[in-house]
Amino acid sequence: MNTNISLRFAKPFGAAVLFVVATLFGAASHAADAPPISPMPPDTLQQRIAACTTCHGVHGEGTPGSGYFPRLAGKPAVYLARQMQDFQNGLRKYAPMEYTVRQLSPAYMQEIADYFSAQQVPYSHSPVPSVSAATLQRGDQLITKGDPARKIPACASCHGSQLTGVEPSTPGLVGLPYDYLSAQLGSWRTHTRATVAPDCMALVANRLSNSDITAVAASLASRPLPADTHAQAAGSVTPPLPCGVLGATGDGA
């Protein structure tokens, strides 16, 4: 055997082995110096609804200081689930909400709705704009009696005598910020908020004047909270208009 030839091939082979060993040693050294991998966050409902609580509060209490993000806590679960479906289906327009619910399944949206509906946390009043006594009086009239001459039903005729909502589909109005209330009434008029037909709220909102919207929002936002803020029982209210969200019979089914 030619020893010179053997040595000629042995040298590059030996160099390659040394390179591999050095590389592995270096990798092991870097791995030892690297920070430990953080564990995955816990897979809890609270963790998964962080996108909701960032704006609406940890328990869905709303953010009164902002004047826009509404309270979710204690509202009927069927109502809350319907709102997520309306955002998902393009009936309500608000980009952050549309993005948040885009990939959620009906079962997951119902789970979120059930969570917030079960929360019982104190209410906080939001700032109310300075309006005249006449404006507040007009708002009180529309809330409790409506305006029969213009076929505007009273808010209380659908949302309950104490405006705390009615199970299973009608939300409470007490404790909501003025800015949110006026913006939503405007959204019904501009078709950036809608729901399944017949859309009774769109009909009512389009019968209100701009000054009426200011009056209703200001009066609602400044009303004292009733002793019992729970939604009224299902069937305790007969809506004056057909509403698609209440089922074919309009009785909250």
PDB file of C-alpha atoms in Angstrom:
ATOM      1  CA  MET A   1       0.000   0.000   0.000  1.00  0.00           C
ATOM      2  CA  ASN A   2       1.227   3.495  -0.855  1.00  0.00           C
ATOM      3  CA  THR A   3       1.547   5.227   2.513  1.00  0.00           C
ATOM      4  CA  ASN A   4       1.907   8.671   0.940  1.00  0.00           C
ATOM      5  CA  ILE A   5      -1.456   8.357  -0.789  1.00  0.00           C
ATOM      6  CA  SER A   6      -3.111   7.216   2.467  1.00  0.00           C
ATOM      7  CA  LEU A   7      -1.728  10.175   4.341  1.00  0.00           C
ATOM      8  CA  ARG A   8      -2.800  12.552   1.574  1.00  0.00           C
ATOM      9  CA  PHE A   9      -6.464  11.505   2.020  1.00  0.00           C
ATOM     10  CA  ALA A  10      -6.237  11.232   5.785  1.00  0.00           C
ATOM     11  CA  LYS A  11      -5.310  14.880   6.239  1.00  0.00           C
ATOM     12  CA  PRO A  12      -8.482  16.413   4.732  1.00  0.00           C
ATOM     13  CA  PHE A  13     -10.600  13.743   6.454  1.00  0.00           C
ATOM     14  CA  GLY A  14      -9.051  14.553   9.793  1.00  0.00           C
ATOM     15  CA  ALA A  15      -9.567  18.264   9.207  1.00  0.00           C
ATOM     16  CA  ALA A  16     -13.240  17.659   8.399  1.00  0.00           C
ATOM     17  CA  VAL A  17     -13.721  15.702  11.615  1.00  0.00           C
ATOM     18  CA  LEU A  18     -12.122  18.482  13.629  1.00  0.00           C
ATOM     19  CA  PHE A  19     -14.406  21.044  11.929  1.00  0.00           C
ATOM     20  CA  VAL A  20     -17.544  19.059  12.741  1.00  0.00           C
ATOM     21  CA  VAL A  21     -16.483  18.582  16.352  1.00  0.00           C
ATOM     22  CA  ALA A  22     -15.725  22.282  16.717  1.00  0.00           C
ATOM     23  CA  THR A  23     -19.063  23.223  15.173  1.00  0.00           C
ATOM     24  CA  LEU A  24     -21.000  20.917  17.483  1.00  0.00           C
ATOM     25  CA  PHE A  25     -19.090  22.211  20.494  1.00  0.00           C
ATOM     26  CA  GLY A  26     -19.810  25.797  19.486  1.00  0.00           C
ATOM     27  CA  ALA A  27     -23.503  25.064  18.973  1.00  0.00           C
ATOM     28  CA  ALA A  28     -23.710  23.389  22.355  1.00  0.00           C
ATOM     29  CA  SER A  29     -21.959  26.353  23.934  1.00  0.00           C
ATOM     30  CA  HIS A  30     -24.421  28.827  22.336  1.00  0.00           C
ATOM     31  CA  ALA A  31     -27.364  26.678  23.370  1.00  0.00           C
ATOM     32  CA  ALA A  32     -26.131  26.725  26.952  1.00  0.00           C
ATOM     33  CA  ASP A  33     -25.861  30.519  26.833  1.00  0.00           C
ATOM     34  CA  ALA A  34     -29.328  31.022  25.231  1.00  0.00           C
ATOM     35  CA  PRO A  35     -32.185  32.109  27.518  1.00  0.00           C
ATOM     36  CA  PRO A  36     -34.688  29.374  28.425  1.00  0.00           C
ATOM     37  CA  ILE A  37     -37.774  29.074  26.221  1.00  0.00           C
ATOM     38  CA  SER A  38     -40.811  30.621  27.887  1.00  0.00           C
ATOM     39  CA  PRO A  39     -43.712  28.235  28.491  1.00  0.00           C
ATOM     40  CA  MET A  40     -46.895  28.670  26.442  1.00  0.00           C
ATOM     41  CA  PRO A  41     -49.500  30.930  28.102  1.00  0.00           C
ATOM     42  CA  PRO A  42     -52.342  29.046  29.800  1.00  0.00           C
ATOM     43  CA  ASP A  43     -55.171  28.125  27.466  1.00  0.00           C
ATOM     44  CA  THR A  44     -57.975  29.739  29.469  1.00  0.00           C
ATOM     45  CA  LEU A  45     -61.012  31.682  28.309  1.00  0.00           C
ATOM     46  CA  GLN A  46     -59.636  34.802  30.000  1.00  0.00           C
ATOM     47  CA  GLN A  47     -56.419  34.467  28.000  1.00  0.00           C
ATOM     48  CA  ARG A  48     -58.307  33.945  24.738  1.00  0.00           C
ATOM     49  CA  ILE A  49     -60.642  36.920  25.212  1.00  0.00           C
ATOM     50  CA  ALA A  50     -57.804  39.374  25.855  1.00  0.00           C
ATOM     51  CA  ALA A  51     -58.748  41.108  22.602  1.00  0.00           C
ATOM     52  CA  CYS A  52     -62.197  41.786  24.096  1.00  0.00           C
ATOM     53  CA  THR A  53     -61.114  42.871  27.558  1.00  0.00           C
ATOM     54  CA  THR A  54     -58.484  45.291  26.239  1.00  0.00           C
ATOM     55  CA  CYS A  55     -61.296  47.628  25.179  1.00  0.00           C
ATOM     56  CA  HIS A  56     -64.322  46.468  27.166  1.00  0.00           C
ATOM     57  CA  GLY A  57     -62.665  45.879  30.550  1.00  0.00           C
ATOM     58  CA  VAL A  58     -61.544  42.719  32.325  1.00  0.00           C
ATOM     59  CA  HIS A  59     -65.110  41.790  33.276  1.00  0.00           C
ATOM     60  CA  GLY A  60     -66.841  43.617  30.441  1.00  0.00           C
ATOM     61  CA  GLU A  61     -67.518  46.653  32.621  1.00  0.00           C
ATOM     62  CA  GLY A  62     -66.777  48.990  29.716  1.00  0.00           C
ATOM     63  CA  THR A  63     -64.392  51.923  29.679  1.00  0.00           C
ATOM     64  CA  PRO A  64     -66.457  54.936  30.767  1.00  0.00           C
ATOM     65  CA  GLY A  65     -63.489  57.277  30.439  1.00  0.00           C
ATOM     66  CA  SER A  66     -63.328  56.669  26.693  1.00  0.00           C
ATOM     67  CA  GLY A  67     -67.009  57.409  26.196  1.00  0.00           C
ATOM     68  CA  TYR A  68     -67.220  54.837  23.426  1.00  0.00           C
ATOM     69  CA  PHE A  69     -66.539  51.240  24.500  1.00  0.00           C
ATOM     70  CA  PRO A  70     -69.776  49.915  25.990  1.00  0.00           C
ATOM     71  CA  ARG A  71     -70.484  47.686  28.948  1.00  0.00           C
ATOM     72  CA  LEU A  72     -70.935  43.995  28.114  1.00  0.00           C
ATOM     73  CA  ALA A  73     -71.320  42.645  31.645  1.00  0.00           C
ATOM     74  CA  GLY A  74     -74.798  41.413  32.472  1.00  0.00           C
ATOM     75  CA  LYS A  75     -76.262  41.905  29.008  1.00  0.00           C
ATOM     76  CA  PRO A  76     -78.343  39.006  27.641  1.00  0.00           C
ATOM     77  CA  ALA A  77     -76.091  36.335  26.151  1.00  0.00           C
ATOM     78  CA  VAL A  78     -78.260  35.933  23.044  1.00  0.00           C
ATOM     79  CA  TYR A  79     -77.884  39.664  22.357  1.00  0.00           C
ATOM     80  CA  LEU A  80     -74.093  39.583  22.779  1.00  0.00           C
ATOM     81  CA  ALA A  81     -73.717  36.562  20.511  1.00  0.00           C
ATOM     82  CA  ARG A  82     -75.920  38.243  17.891  1.00  0.00           C
ATOM     83  CA  GLN A  83     -73.695  41.339  17.845  1.00  0.00           C
ATOM     84  CA  MET A  84     -70.608  39.230  17.150  1.00  0.00           C
ATOM     85  CA  GLN A  85     -72.470  37.454  14.358  1.00  0.00           C
ATOM     86  CA  ASP A  86     -73.538  40.808  12.891  1.00  0.00           C
ATOM     87  CA  PHE A  87     -69.918  42.013  12.856  1.00  0.00           C
ATOM     88  CA  GLN A  88     -68.865  38.724  11.290  1.00  0.00           C
ATOM     89  CA  ASN A  89     -71.570  38.959   8.626  1.00  0.00           C
ATOM     90  CA  GLY A  90     -70.836  42.595   7.750  1.00  0.00           C
ATOM     91  CA  LEU A  91     -74.063  43.995   9.203  1.00  0.00           C
ATOM     92  CA  ARG A  92     -72.170  46.033  11.794  1.00  0.00           C
ATOM     93  CA  LYS A  93     -69.157  48.031  10.668  1.00  0.00           C
ATOM     94  CA  TYR A  94     -66.199  48.572  12.977  1.00  0.00           C
ATOM     95  CA  ALA A  95     -62.873  47.284  11.694  1.00  0.00           C
ATOM     96  CA  PRO A  96     -61.317  46.128  15.012  1.00  0.00           C
ATOM     97  CA  MET A  97     -64.423  44.123  15.909  1.00  0.00           C
ATOM     98  CA  GLU A  98     -64.794  42.721  12.398  1.00  0.00           C
ATOM     99  CA  TYR A  99     -61.178  41.508  12.522  1.00  0.00           C
ATOM    100  CA  THR A 100     -61.513  40.081  16.037  1.00  0.00           C
ATOM    101  CA  VAL A 101     -64.533  37.881  15.293  1.00  0.00           C
ATOM    102  CA  ARG A 102     -63.700  36.983  11.682  1.00  0.00           C
ATOM    103  CA  GLN A 103     -62.536  33.411  12.391  1.00  0.00           C
ATOM    104  CA  LEU A 104     -64.643  32.620  15.470  1.00  0.00           C
ATOM    105  CA  SER A 105     -67.039  29.688  15.382  1.00  0.00           C
ATOM    106  CA  PRO A 106     -70.667  30.097  16.531  1.00  0.00           C
ATOM    107  CA  ALA A 107     -69.944  27.912  19.566  1.00  0.00           C
ATOM    108  CA  TYR A 108     -66.935  30.041  20.551  1.00  0.00           C
ATOM    109  CA  MET A 109     -68.906  33.282  20.169  1.00  0.00           C
ATOM    110  CA  GLN A 110     -71.626  31.825  22.381  1.00  0.00           C
ATOM    111  CA  GLU A 111     -69.001  30.895  24.987  1.00  0.00           C
ATOM    112  CA  ILE A 112     -67.722  34.480  25.002  1.00  0.00           C
ATOM    113  CA  ALA A 113     -71.283  35.827  25.219  1.00  0.00           C
ATOM    114  CA  ASP A 114     -72.101  33.523  28.138  1.00  0.00           C
ATOM    115  CA  TYR A 115     -68.976  34.661  29.989  1.00  0.00           C
ATOM    116  CA  PHE A 116     -69.719  38.378  29.756  1.00  0.00           C
ATOM    117  CA  SER A 117     -73.434  37.911  30.396  1.00  0.00           C
ATOM    118  CA  ALA A 118     -72.638  36.212  33.707  1.00  0.00           C
ATOM    119  CA  GLN A 119     -70.374  39.033  34.939  1.00  0.00           C
ATOM    120  CA  GLN A 120     -71.845  41.198  37.676  1.00  0.00           C
ATOM    121  CA  VAL A 121     -69.688  44.251  38.307  1.00  0.00           C
ATOM    122  CA  PRO A 122     -70.524  47.793  39.458  1.00  0.00           C
ATOM    123  CA  TYR A 123     -71.628  50.394  36.942  1.00  0.00           C
ATOM    124  CA  SER A 124     -69.688  53.603  36.352  1.00  0.00           C
ATOM    125  CA  HIS A 125     -71.227  56.757  34.974  1.00  0.00           C
ATOM    126  CA  SER A 126     -69.577  58.461  32.018  1.00  0.00           C
ATOM    127  CA  PRO A 127     -69.314  62.225  31.520  1.00  0.00           C
ATOM    128  CA  VAL A 128     -72.521  63.776  30.205  1.00  0.00           C
ATOM    129  CA  PRO A 129     -72.417  66.810  27.895  1.00  0.00           C
ATOM    130  CA  SER A 130     -73.906  70.038  29.075  1.00  0.00           C
ATOM    131  CA  VAL A 131     -77.384  70.205  27.549  1.00  0.00           C
ATOM    132  CA  SER A 132     -80.408  72.307  28.330  1.00  0.00           C
ATOM    133  CA  ALA A 133     -83.225  71.252  30.623  1.00  0.00           C
ATOM    134  CA  ALA A 134     -85.524  71.251  27.591  1.00  0.00           C
ATOM    135  CA  THR A 135     -83.246  68.768  25.817  1.00  0.00           C
ATOM    136  CA  LEU A 136     -83.274  66.420  28.802  1.00  0.00           C
ATOM    137  CA  GLN A 137     -87.046  66.763  29.042  1.00  0.00           C
ATOM    138  CA  ARG A 138     -87.411  65.825  25.371  1.00  0.00           C
ATOM    139  CA  GLY A 139     -85.149  62.842  25.954  1.00  0.00           C
ATOM    140  CA  ASP A 140     -87.209  61.689  28.930  1.00  0.00           C
ATOM    141  CA  GLN A 141     -90.369  61.968  26.826  1.00  0.00           C
ATOM    142  CA  LEU A 142     -88.948  59.821  24.043  1.00  0.00           C
ATOM    143  CA  ILE A 143     -87.625  57.260  26.530  1.00  0.00           C
ATOM    144  CA  THR A 144     -90.814  56.821  28.533  1.00  0.00           C
ATOM    145  CA  LYS A 145     -93.628  57.812  26.134  1.00  0.00           C
ATOM    146  CA  GLY A 146     -92.160  58.038  22.656  1.00  0.00           C
ATOM    147  CA  ASP A 147     -93.684  60.359  20.048  1.00  0.00           C
ATOM    148  CA  PRO A 148     -96.923  58.829  18.719  1.00  0.00           C
ATOM    149  CA  ALA A 149     -97.386  61.598  16.128  1.00  0.00           C
ATOM    150  CA  ARG A 150     -94.123  60.519  14.456  1.00  0.00           C
ATOM    151  CA  LYS A 151     -94.638  56.799  15.164  1.00  0.00           C
ATOM    152  CA  ILE A 152     -91.662  56.684  17.502  1.00  0.00           C
ATOM    153  CA  PRO A 153     -92.196  54.090  20.253  1.00  0.00           C
ATOM    154  CA  ALA A 154     -90.844  54.667  23.733  1.00  0.00           C
ATOM    155  CA  CYS A 155     -87.425  53.173  24.437  1.00  0.00           C
ATOM    156  CA  ALA A 156     -88.957  51.538  27.528  1.00  0.00           C
ATOM    157  CA  SER A 157     -91.532  49.714  25.418  1.00  0.00           C
ATOM    158  CA  CYS A 158     -88.737  47.449  24.088  1.00  0.00           C
ATOM    159  CA  HIS A 159     -85.847  47.805  26.551  1.00  0.00           C
ATOM    160  CA  GLY A 160     -87.918  47.372  29.710  1.00  0.00           C
ATOM    161  CA  SER A 161     -89.560  49.697  32.182  1.00  0.00           C
ATOM    162  CA  GLN A 162     -86.218  50.304  33.937  1.00  0.00           C
ATOM    163  CA  LEU A 163     -84.251  50.222  30.655  1.00  0.00           C
ATOM    164  CA  THR A 164     -82.218  47.260  31.913  1.00  0.00           C
ATOM    165  CA  GLY A 165     -83.025  45.090  28.898  1.00  0.00           C
ATOM    166  CA  VAL A 166     -85.239  42.053  28.407  1.00  0.00           C
ATOM    167  CA  GLU A 167     -84.165  38.429  28.114  1.00  0.00           C
ATOM    168  CA  PRO A 168     -83.092  36.872  25.851  1.00  0.00           C
ATOM    169  CA  SER A 169     -82.296  39.408  23.110  1.00  0.00           C
ATOM    170  CA  THR A 170     -82.850  43.028  24.158  1.00  0.00           C
ATOM    171  CA  PRO A 171     -79.945  44.941  25.759  1.00  0.00           C
ATOM    172  CA  GLY A 172     -80.065  47.345  28.657  1.00  0.00           C
ATOM    173  CA  LEU A 173     -79.458  51.023  27.974  1.00  0.00           C
ATOM    174  CA  VAL A 174     -78.730  52.328  31.475  1.00  0.00           C
ATOM    175  CA  GLY A 175     -75.106  53.067  32.265  1.00  0.00           C
ATOM    176  CA  LEU A 176     -74.029  53.413  28.630  1.00  0.00           C
ATOM    177  CA  PRO A 177     -71.849  56.426  27.689  1.00  0.00           C
ATOM    178  CA  TYR A 178     -73.406  59.371  25.873  1.00  0.00           C
ATOM    179  CA  ASP A 179     -70.877  59.176  23.031  1.00  0.00           C
ATOM    180  CA  TYR A 180     -71.591  55.493  22.459  1.00  0.00           C
ATOM    181  CA  LEU A 181     -75.370  55.944  22.524  1.00  0.00           C
ATOM    182  CA  SER A 182     -75.395  58.857  20.101  1.00  0.00           C
ATOM    183  CA  ALA A 183     -72.891  57.133  17.792  1.00  0.00           C
ATOM    184  CA  GLN A 184     -74.963  53.944  17.638  1.00  0.00           C
ATOM    185  CA  LEU A 185     -78.206  55.763  16.890  1.00  0.00           C
ATOM    186  CA  GLY A 186     -76.348  57.574  14.118  1.00  0.00           C
ATOM    187  CA  SER A 187     -74.974  54.252  12.853  1.00  0.00           C
ATOM    188  CA  TRP A 188     -78.467  52.818  12.498  1.00  0.00           C
ATOM    189  CA  ARG A 189     -79.299  55.808  10.277  1.00  0.00           C
ATOM    190  CA  THR A 190     -76.193  55.559   8.109  1.00  0.00           C
ATOM    191  CA  HIS A 191     -76.462  51.762   7.736  1.00  0.00           C
ATOM    192  CA  THR A 192     -73.096  51.133   9.402  1.00  0.00           C
ATOM    193  CA  ARG A 193     -75.042  49.204  12.004  1.00  0.00           C
ATOM    194  CA  ALA A 194     -77.784  46.789  11.080  1.00  0.00           C
ATOM    195  CA  THR A 195     -79.192  43.415  12.020  1.00  0.00           C
ATOM    196  CA  VAL A 196     -81.505  40.774  10.627  1.00  0.00           C
ATOM    197  CA  ALA A 197     -84.702  42.020   8.999  1.00  0.00           C
ATOM    198  CA  PRO A 198     -87.047  43.460   9.925  1.00  0.00           C
ATOM    199  CA  ASP A 199     -84.589  45.875  11.492  1.00  0.00           C
ATOM    200  CA  CYS A 200     -86.808  47.693  13.971  1.00  0.00           C
ATOM    201  CA  MET A 201     -84.010  49.853  15.427  1.00  0.00           C
ATOM    202  CA  ALA A 202     -83.081  51.174  11.992  1.00  0.00           C
ATOM    203  CA  LEU A 203     -86.722  52.158  11.523  1.00  0.00           C
ATOM    204  CA  VAL A 204     -86.881  53.967  14.867  1.00  0.00           C
ATOM    205  CA  ALA A 205     -83.515  55.713  14.437  1.00  0.00           C
ATOM    206  CA  ASN A 206     -84.529  57.080  11.052  1.00  0.00           C
ATOM    207  CA  ARG A 207     -87.605  58.657  12.605  1.00  0.00           C
ATOM    208  CA  LEU A 208     -85.463  60.555  15.114  1.00  0.00           C
ATOM    209  CA  SER A 209     -84.102  64.002  14.306  1.00  0.00           C
ATOM    210  CA  ASN A 210     -80.516  64.954  15.115  1.00  0.00           C
ATOM    211  CA  SER A 211     -81.721  66.858  18.164  1.00  0.00           C
ATOM    212  CA  ASP A 212     -83.769  63.843  19.260  1.00  0.00           C
ATOM    213  CA  ILE A 213     -80.650  61.658  19.185  1.00  0.00           C
ATOM    214  CA  THR A 214     -78.804  64.175  21.366  1.00  0.00           C
ATOM    215  CA  ALA A 215     -81.762  64.309  23.753  1.00  0.00           C
ATOM    216  CA  VAL A 216     -82.167  60.536  24.082  1.00  0.00           C
ATOM    217  CA  ALA A 217     -78.427  59.891  24.491  1.00  0.00           C
ATOM    218  CA  ALA A 218     -78.011  62.645  27.088  1.00  0.00           C
ATOM    219  CA  SER A 219     -81.075  61.582  29.049  1.00  0.00           C
ATOM    220  CA  LEU A 220     -80.102  57.902  29.069  1.00  0.00           C
ATOM    221  CA  ALA A 221     -76.509  58.647  30.060  1.00  0.00           C
ATOM    222  CA  SER A 222     -77.620  60.836  32.979  1.00  0.00           C
ATOM    223  CA  ARG A 223     -80.364  58.560  34.366  1.00  0.00           C
ATOM    224  CA  PRO A 224     -79.804  57.114  37.842  1.00  0.00           C
ATOM    225  CA  LEU A 225     -79.345  53.367  37.995  1.00  0.00           C
ATOM    226  CA  PRO A 226     -82.305  51.326  39.228  1.00  0.00           C
ATOM    227  CA  ALA A 227     -81.922  49.170  42.335  1.00  0.00           C
ATOM    228  CA  ASP A 228     -82.101  46.030  40.185  1.00  0.00           C
ATOM    229  CA  THR A 229     -80.033  46.246  37.005  1.00  0.00           C
ATOM    230  CA  HIS A 230     -80.796  42.731  35.754  1.00  0.00           C
ATOM    231  CA  ALA A 231     -82.616  42.293  32.460  1.00  0.00           C
ATOM    232  CA  GLN A 232     -86.337  41.679  32.740  1.00  0.00           C
ATOM    233  CA  ALA A 233     -87.697  38.187  32.268  1.00  0.00           C
ATOM    234  CA  ALA A 234     -88.477  36.900  28.778  1.00  0.00           C
ATOM    235  CA  GLY A 235     -92.067  37.574  27.738  1.00  0.00           C
ATOM    236  CA  SER A 236     -92.499  40.502  30.148  1.00  0.00           C
ATOM    237  CA  VAL A 237     -92.519  43.013  27.263  1.00  0.00           C
ATOM    238  CA  THR A 238     -94.515  43.009  24.030  1.00  0.00           C
ATOM    239  CA  PRO A 239     -92.522  45.016  21.452  1.00  0.00           C
ATOM    240  CA  PRO A 240     -94.591  47.548  19.479  1.00  0.00           C
ATOM    241  CA  LEU A 241     -92.770  46.762  16.223  1.00  0.00           C
ATOM    242  CA  PRO A 242     -91.784  43.516  14.461  1.00  0.00           C
ATOM    243  CA  CYS A 243     -88.086  42.857  15.081  1.00  0.00           C
ATOM    244  CA  GLY A 244     -86.133  40.162  13.291  1.00  0.00           C
ATOM    245  CA  VAL A 245     -83.815  39.590  16.262  1.00  0.00           C
ATOM    246  CA  LEU A 246     -86.812  38.654  18.398  1.00  0.00           C
ATOM    247  CA  GLY A 247     -88.020  35.868  16.157  1.00  0.00           C
ATOM    248  CA  ALA A 248     -91.004  35.549  13.880  1.00  0.00           C
ATOM    249  CA  THR A 249     -93.505  36.263  16.631  1.00  0.00           C
ATOM    250  CA  GLY A 250     -91.685  39.326  17.953  1.00  0.00           C
ATOM    251  CA  ASP A 251     -91.968  38.010  21.501  1.00  0.00           C
ATOM    252  CA  GLY A 252     -88.304  37.459  22.215  1.00  0.00           C
ATOM    253  CA  ALA A 253     -88.249  33.859  21.059  1.00  0.00           C
TER     254      ALA A 253
END
